[in-house]
Structure formats: structure tokens, C-alpha cells
Short mmCIF file of N, CA and C in Angstrom, two decimals:
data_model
loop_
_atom_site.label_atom_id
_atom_site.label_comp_id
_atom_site.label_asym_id
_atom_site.label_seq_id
_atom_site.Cartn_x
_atom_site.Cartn_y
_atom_site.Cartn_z
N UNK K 250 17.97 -48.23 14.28
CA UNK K 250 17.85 -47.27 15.35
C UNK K 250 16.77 -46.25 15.01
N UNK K 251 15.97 -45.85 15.87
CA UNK K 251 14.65 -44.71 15.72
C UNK K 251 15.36 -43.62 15.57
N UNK K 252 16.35 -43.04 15.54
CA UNK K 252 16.96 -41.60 15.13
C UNK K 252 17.47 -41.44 13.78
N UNK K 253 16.75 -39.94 13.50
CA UNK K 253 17.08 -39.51 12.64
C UNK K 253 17.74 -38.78 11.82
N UNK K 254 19.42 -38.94 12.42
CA UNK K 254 20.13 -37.62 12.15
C UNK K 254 20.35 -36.86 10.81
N UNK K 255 19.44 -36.26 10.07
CA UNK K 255 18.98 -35.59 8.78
C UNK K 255 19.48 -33.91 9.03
N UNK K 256 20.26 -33.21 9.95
CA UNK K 256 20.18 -31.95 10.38
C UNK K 256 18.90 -31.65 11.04
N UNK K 257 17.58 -31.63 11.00
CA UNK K 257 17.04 -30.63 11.49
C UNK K 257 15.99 -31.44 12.19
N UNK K 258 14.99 -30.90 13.04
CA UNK K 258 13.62 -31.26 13.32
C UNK K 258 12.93 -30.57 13.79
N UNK K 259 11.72 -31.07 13.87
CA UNK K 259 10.85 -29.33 14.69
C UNK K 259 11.03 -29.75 16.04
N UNK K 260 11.04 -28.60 16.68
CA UNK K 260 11.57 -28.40 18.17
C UNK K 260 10.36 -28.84 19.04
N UNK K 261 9.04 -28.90 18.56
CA UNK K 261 8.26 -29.28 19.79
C UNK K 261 8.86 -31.38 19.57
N UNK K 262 8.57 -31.69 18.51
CA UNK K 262 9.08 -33.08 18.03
C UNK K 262 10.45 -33.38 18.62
N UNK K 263 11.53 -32.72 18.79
CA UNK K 263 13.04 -32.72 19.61
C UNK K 263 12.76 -33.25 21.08
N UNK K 264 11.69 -32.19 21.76
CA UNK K 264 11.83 -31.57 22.80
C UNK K 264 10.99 -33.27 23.22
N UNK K 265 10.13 -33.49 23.09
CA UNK K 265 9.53 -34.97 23.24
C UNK K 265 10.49 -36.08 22.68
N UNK K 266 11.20 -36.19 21.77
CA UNK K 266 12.11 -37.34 21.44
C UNK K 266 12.77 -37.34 22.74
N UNK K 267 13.48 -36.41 23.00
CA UNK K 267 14.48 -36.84 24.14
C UNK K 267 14.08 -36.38 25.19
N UNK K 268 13.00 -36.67 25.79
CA UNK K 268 12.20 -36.89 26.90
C UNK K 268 12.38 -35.33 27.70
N UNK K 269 12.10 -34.68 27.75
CA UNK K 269 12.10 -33.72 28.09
C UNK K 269 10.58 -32.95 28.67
N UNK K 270 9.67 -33.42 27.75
CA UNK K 270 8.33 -33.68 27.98
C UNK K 270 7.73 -35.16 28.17
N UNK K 271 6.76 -35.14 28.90
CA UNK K 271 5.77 -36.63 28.66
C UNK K 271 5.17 -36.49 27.19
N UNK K 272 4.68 -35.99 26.58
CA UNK K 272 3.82 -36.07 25.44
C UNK K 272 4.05 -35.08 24.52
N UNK K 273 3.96 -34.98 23.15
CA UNK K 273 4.57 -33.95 22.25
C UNK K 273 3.28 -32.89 22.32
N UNK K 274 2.10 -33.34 22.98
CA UNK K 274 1.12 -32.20 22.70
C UNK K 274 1.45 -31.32 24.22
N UNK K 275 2.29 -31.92 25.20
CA UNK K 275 2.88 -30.72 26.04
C UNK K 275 3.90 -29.77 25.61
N UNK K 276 5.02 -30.52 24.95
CA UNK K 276 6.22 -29.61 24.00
C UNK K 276 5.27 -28.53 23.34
N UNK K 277 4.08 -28.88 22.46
CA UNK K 277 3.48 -27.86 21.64
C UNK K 277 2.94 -26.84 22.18
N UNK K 278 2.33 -27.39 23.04
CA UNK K 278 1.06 -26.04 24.23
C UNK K 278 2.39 -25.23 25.05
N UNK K 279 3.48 -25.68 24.72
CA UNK K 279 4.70 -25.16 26.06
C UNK K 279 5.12 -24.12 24.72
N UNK K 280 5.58 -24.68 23.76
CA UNK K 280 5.93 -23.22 22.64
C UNK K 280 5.12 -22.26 22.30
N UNK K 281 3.78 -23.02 22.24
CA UNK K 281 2.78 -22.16 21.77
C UNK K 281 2.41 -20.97 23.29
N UNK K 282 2.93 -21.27 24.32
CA UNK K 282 2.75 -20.44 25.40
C UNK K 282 4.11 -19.36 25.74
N UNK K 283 5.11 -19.96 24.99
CA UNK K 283 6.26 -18.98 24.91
C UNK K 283 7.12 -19.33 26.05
N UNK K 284 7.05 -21.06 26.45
CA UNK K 284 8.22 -21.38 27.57
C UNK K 284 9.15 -22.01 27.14
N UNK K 285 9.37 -21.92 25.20
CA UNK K 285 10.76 -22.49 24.81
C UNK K 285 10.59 -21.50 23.93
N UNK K 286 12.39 -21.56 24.18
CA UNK K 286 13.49 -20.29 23.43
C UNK K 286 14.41 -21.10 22.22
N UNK K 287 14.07 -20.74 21.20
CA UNK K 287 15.98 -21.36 20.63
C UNK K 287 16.74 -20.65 20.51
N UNK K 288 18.24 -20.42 21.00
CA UNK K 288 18.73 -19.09 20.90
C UNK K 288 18.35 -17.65 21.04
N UNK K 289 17.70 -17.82 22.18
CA UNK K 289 17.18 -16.52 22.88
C UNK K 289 15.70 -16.05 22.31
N UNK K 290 15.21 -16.52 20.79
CA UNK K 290 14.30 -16.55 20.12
C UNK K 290 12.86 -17.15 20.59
N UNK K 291 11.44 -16.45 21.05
CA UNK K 291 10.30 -17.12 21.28
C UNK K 291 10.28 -18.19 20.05
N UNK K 292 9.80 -19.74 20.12
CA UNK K 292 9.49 -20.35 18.98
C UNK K 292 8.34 -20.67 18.40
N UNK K 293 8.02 -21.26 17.67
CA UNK K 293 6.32 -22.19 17.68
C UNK K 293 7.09 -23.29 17.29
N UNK K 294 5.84 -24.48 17.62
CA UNK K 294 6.53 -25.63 17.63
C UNK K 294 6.94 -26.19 16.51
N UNK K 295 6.79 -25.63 14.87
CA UNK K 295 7.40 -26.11 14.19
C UNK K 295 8.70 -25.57 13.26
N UNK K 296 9.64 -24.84 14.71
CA UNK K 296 10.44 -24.09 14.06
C UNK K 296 11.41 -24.99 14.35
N UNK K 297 12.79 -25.27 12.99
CA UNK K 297 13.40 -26.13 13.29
C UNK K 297 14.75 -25.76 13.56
N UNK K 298 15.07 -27.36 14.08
CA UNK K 298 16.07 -26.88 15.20
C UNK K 298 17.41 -28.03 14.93
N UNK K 299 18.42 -27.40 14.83
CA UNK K 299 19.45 -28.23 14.17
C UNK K 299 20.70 -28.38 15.14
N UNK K 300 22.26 -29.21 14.98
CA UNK K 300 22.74 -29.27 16.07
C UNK K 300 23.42 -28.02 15.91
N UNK K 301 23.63 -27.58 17.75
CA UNK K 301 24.53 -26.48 18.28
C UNK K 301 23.39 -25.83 18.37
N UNK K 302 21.86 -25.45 18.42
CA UNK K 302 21.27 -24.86 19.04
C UNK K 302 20.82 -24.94 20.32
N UNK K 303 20.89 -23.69 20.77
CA UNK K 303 20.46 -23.49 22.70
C UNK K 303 19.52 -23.50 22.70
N UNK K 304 18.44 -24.90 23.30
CA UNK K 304 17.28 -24.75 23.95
C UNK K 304 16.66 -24.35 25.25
N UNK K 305 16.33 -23.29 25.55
CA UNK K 305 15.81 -23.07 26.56
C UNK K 305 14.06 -23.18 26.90
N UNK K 306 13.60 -24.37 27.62
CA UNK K 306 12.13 -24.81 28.18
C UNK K 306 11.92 -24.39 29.81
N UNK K 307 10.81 -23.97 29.86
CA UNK K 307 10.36 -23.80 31.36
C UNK K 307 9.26 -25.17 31.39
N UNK K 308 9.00 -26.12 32.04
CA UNK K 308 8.63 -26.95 32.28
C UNK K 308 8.16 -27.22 33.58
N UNK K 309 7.33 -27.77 33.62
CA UNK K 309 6.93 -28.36 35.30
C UNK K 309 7.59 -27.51 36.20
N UNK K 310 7.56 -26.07 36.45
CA UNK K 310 8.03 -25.62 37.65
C UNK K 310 9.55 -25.72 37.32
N UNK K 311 10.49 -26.01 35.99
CA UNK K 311 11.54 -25.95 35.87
C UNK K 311 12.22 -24.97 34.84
N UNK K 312 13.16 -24.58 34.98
CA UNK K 312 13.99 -24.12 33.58
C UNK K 312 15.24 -25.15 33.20
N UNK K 313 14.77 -25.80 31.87
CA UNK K 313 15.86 -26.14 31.41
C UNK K 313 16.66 -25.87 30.51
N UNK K 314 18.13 -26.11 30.48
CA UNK K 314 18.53 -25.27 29.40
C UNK K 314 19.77 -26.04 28.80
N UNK K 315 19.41 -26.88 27.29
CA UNK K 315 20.04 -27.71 26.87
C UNK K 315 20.80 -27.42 25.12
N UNK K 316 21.79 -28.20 25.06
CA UNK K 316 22.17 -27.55 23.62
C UNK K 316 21.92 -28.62 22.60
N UNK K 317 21.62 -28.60 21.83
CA UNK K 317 21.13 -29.41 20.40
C UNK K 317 22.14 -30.45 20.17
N UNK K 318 22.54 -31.65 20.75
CA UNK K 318 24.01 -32.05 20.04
C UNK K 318 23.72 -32.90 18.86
N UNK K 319 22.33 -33.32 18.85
CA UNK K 319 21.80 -34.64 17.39
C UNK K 319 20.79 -34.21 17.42
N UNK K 320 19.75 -34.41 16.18
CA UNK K 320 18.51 -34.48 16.11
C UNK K 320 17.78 -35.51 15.85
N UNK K 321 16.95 -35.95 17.25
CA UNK K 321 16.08 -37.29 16.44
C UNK K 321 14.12 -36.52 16.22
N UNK K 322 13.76 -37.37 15.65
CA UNK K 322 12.66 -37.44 15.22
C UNK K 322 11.33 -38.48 15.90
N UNK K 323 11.90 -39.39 16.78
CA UNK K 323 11.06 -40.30 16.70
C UNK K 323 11.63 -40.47 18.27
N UNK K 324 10.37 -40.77 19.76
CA UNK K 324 10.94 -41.00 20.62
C UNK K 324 12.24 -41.92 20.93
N UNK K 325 13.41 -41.50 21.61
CA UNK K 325 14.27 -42.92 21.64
C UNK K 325 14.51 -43.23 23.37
N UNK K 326 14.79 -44.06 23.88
CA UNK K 326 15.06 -44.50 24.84
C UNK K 326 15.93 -43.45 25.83
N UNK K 327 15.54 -43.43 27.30
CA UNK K 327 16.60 -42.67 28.07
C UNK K 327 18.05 -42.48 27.73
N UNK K 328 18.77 -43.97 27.88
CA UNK K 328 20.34 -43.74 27.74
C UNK K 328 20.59 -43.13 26.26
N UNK K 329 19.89 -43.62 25.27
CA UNK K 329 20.13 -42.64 24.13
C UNK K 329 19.91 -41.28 23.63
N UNK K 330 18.92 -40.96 24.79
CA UNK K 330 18.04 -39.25 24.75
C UNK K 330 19.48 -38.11 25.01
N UNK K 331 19.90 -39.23 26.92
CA UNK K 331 20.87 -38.21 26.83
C UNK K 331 21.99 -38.10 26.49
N UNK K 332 22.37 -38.75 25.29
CA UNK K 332 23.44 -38.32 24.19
C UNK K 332 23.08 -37.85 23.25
N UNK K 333 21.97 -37.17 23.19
CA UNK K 333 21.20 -35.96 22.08
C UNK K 333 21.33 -34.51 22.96
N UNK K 334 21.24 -34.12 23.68
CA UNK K 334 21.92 -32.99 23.77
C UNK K 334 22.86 -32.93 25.39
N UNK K 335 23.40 -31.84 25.66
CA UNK K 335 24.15 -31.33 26.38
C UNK K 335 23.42 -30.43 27.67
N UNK K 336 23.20 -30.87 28.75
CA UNK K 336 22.47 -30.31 29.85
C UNK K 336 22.63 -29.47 30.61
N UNK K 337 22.78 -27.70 30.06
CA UNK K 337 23.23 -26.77 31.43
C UNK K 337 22.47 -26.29 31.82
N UNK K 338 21.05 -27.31 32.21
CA UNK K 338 20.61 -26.59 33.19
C UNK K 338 20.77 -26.40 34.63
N UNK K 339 20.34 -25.26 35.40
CA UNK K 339 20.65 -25.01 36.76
C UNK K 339 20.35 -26.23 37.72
N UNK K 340 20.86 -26.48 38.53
CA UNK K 340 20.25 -27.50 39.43
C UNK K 340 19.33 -27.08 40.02
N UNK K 341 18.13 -28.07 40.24
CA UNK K 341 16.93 -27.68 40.66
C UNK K 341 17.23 -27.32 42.33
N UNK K 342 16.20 -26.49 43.01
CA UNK K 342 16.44 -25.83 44.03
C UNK K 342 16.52 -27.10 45.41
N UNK K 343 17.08 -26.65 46.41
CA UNK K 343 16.93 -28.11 47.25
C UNK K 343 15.47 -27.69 48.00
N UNK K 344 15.22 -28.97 48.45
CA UNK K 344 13.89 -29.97 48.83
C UNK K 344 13.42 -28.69 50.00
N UNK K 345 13.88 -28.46 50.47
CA UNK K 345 13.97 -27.15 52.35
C UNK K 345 13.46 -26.16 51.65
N UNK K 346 14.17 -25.47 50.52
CA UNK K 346 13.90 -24.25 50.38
C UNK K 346 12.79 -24.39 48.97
N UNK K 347 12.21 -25.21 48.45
CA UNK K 347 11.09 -25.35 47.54
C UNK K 347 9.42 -25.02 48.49
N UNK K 348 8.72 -24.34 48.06
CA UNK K 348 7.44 -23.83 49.45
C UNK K 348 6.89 -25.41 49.00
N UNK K 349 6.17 -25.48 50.48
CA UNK K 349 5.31 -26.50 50.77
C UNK K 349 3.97 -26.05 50.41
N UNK K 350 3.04 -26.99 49.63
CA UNK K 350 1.53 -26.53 49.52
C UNK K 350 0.93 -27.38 50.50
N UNK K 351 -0.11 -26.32 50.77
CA UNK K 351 -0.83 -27.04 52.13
C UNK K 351 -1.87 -28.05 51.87
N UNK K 352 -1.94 -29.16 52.59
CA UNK K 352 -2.98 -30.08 51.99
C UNK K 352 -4.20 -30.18 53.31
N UNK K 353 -5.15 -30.34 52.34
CA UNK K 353 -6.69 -30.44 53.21
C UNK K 353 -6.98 -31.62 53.24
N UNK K 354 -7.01 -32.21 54.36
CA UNK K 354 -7.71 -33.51 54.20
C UNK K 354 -9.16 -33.37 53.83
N UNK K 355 -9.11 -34.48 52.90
CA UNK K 355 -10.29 -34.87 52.08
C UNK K 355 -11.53 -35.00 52.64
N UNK K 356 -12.67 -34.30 51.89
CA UNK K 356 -13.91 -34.23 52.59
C UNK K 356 -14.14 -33.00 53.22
N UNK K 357 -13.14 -31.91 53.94
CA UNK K 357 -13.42 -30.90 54.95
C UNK K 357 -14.50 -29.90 54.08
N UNK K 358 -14.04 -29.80 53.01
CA UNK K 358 -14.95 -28.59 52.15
C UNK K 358 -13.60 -27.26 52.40
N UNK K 359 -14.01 -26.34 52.05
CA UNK K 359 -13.90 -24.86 51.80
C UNK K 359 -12.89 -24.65 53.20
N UNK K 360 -12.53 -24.37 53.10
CA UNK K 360 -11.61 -23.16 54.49
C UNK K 360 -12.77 -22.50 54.84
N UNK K 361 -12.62 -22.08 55.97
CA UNK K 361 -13.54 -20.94 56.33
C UNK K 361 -12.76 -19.81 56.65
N UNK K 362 -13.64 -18.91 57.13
CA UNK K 362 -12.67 -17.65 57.21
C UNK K 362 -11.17 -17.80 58.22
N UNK K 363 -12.00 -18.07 59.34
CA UNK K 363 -10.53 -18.57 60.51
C UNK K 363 -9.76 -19.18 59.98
N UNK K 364 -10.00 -20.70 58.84
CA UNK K 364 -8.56 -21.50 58.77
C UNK K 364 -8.00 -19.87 57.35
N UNK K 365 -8.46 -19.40 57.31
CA UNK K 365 -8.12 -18.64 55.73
C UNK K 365 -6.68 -17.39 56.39
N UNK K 366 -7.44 -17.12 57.52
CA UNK K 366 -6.42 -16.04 58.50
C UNK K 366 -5.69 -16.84 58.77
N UNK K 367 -5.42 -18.16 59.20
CA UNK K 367 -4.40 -18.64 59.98
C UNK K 367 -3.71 -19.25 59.06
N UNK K 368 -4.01 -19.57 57.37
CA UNK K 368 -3.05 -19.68 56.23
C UNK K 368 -2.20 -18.74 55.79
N UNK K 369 -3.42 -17.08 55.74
CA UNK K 369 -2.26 -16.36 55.36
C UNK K 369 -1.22 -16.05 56.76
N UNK K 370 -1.31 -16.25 57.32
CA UNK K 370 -0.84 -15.62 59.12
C UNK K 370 0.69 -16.53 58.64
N UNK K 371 0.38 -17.82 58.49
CA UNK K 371 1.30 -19.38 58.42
C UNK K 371 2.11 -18.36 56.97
N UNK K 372 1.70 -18.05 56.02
CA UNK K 372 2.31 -17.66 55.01
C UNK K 372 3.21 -16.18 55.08
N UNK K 373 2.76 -15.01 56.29
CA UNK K 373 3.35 -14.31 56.25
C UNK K 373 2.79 -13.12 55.07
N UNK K 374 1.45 -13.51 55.14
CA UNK K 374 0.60 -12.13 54.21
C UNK K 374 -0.19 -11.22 54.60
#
């Protein structure tokens, strides 16, 4: 089995084992920016992280907030990720109340001033 339950690992390395990120150089640029907590604590990514610690990540437009239950080292598969920790994070907001970004069809160029008034007008600014 690719896991390494030894007590500890570094938390950007955690946070990518059990999929939480696509790539461990996002886990890193995400600590190194101060959107993971361990126990309420800013981290860097090679602070380590053992079981029964509270991870808290802001991610993609998310907050998640998970507790340490194993530590692996080495990516492992979905069904095994999530029996590495414990998931309280909030449920993400529903689909209605998430804002819509406005899309330009391709090619138009720039807004001009009129569509620019009638975005913020549409937005309520």
C-alpha cells in the first residue's frame, strides 16, 4: 500500500496525498499564501502534521475544514484518501445563490462604455 502511517508528514505533502489539491505545488503556493491553518495556526508547507490535527484550506473558492485521521505520504487513491481524514467542512453554497460571471462571446473585444453601464446597472453598482 502507498501509505505511510509513520505519525507525521508535511502538510502541503498531506494536503495533495488525499486529494484535496490537484498538484502538491498548489498545496505549497496555498500555505505559502496563508489559506491553510493547522489548528488555528498560519503554516508553511513543511510544517508537520500528525493525526487529530484540524486542517483548515481555502481552496478554489472553498473552505475546507478537515481533521488529520492518518498520515500518508505518497498520493493514494479516492476511496482510500477519504479514510485519511474526517470532513467538517461547510457545505458548499447552492448553485442559485453562487454569482454568475458574465460571459462575452468570443471575438467582441473590450466592453465599451454602454455595455460597462449596463453591467454595473445588471450588478447593482
Amino acid at each position: 500500500m502507498a501509505s505511510a502511517d509513520e505519525g507525521t508528514a508535511r502538510v502541503d505533502t498531506w494536503i495533495w496525498s488525499v486529494r484535496l489539491t490537484k498538484t502538491r505545488s498548489q498545496a505549497a503556493s496555498a500555505c505559502r499564501a496563508g489559506h491553510v491553518r493547522v489548528n488555528g495556526e498560519r503554516v508553511k508547507p513543511a510544517y508537520a502534521v500528525k493525526p487529530g490535527d484540524e486542517v483548515r484550506l481555502r481552496h478554489a473558492g472553498r473552505d475546507r475544514v478537515v481533521v488529520v485521521s492518518r498520515t500518508v505520504r505518497k498520493r493514494v487513491g479516492a476511496p482510500v484518501a477519504v479514510e485519511c481524514y474526517v470532513d467538517n467542512s461547510p457545505p458548499p453554497p447552492p448553485r442559485e445563490l453562487t454569482p454568475q460571471i458574465p460571459v462575452r462571446d468570443r471575438g467582441t473585444g473590450r466592453p465599451t462604455k454602454r455595455d460597462r453601464r449596463e453591467m454595473e446597472r445588471l450588478h447593482g453598482l
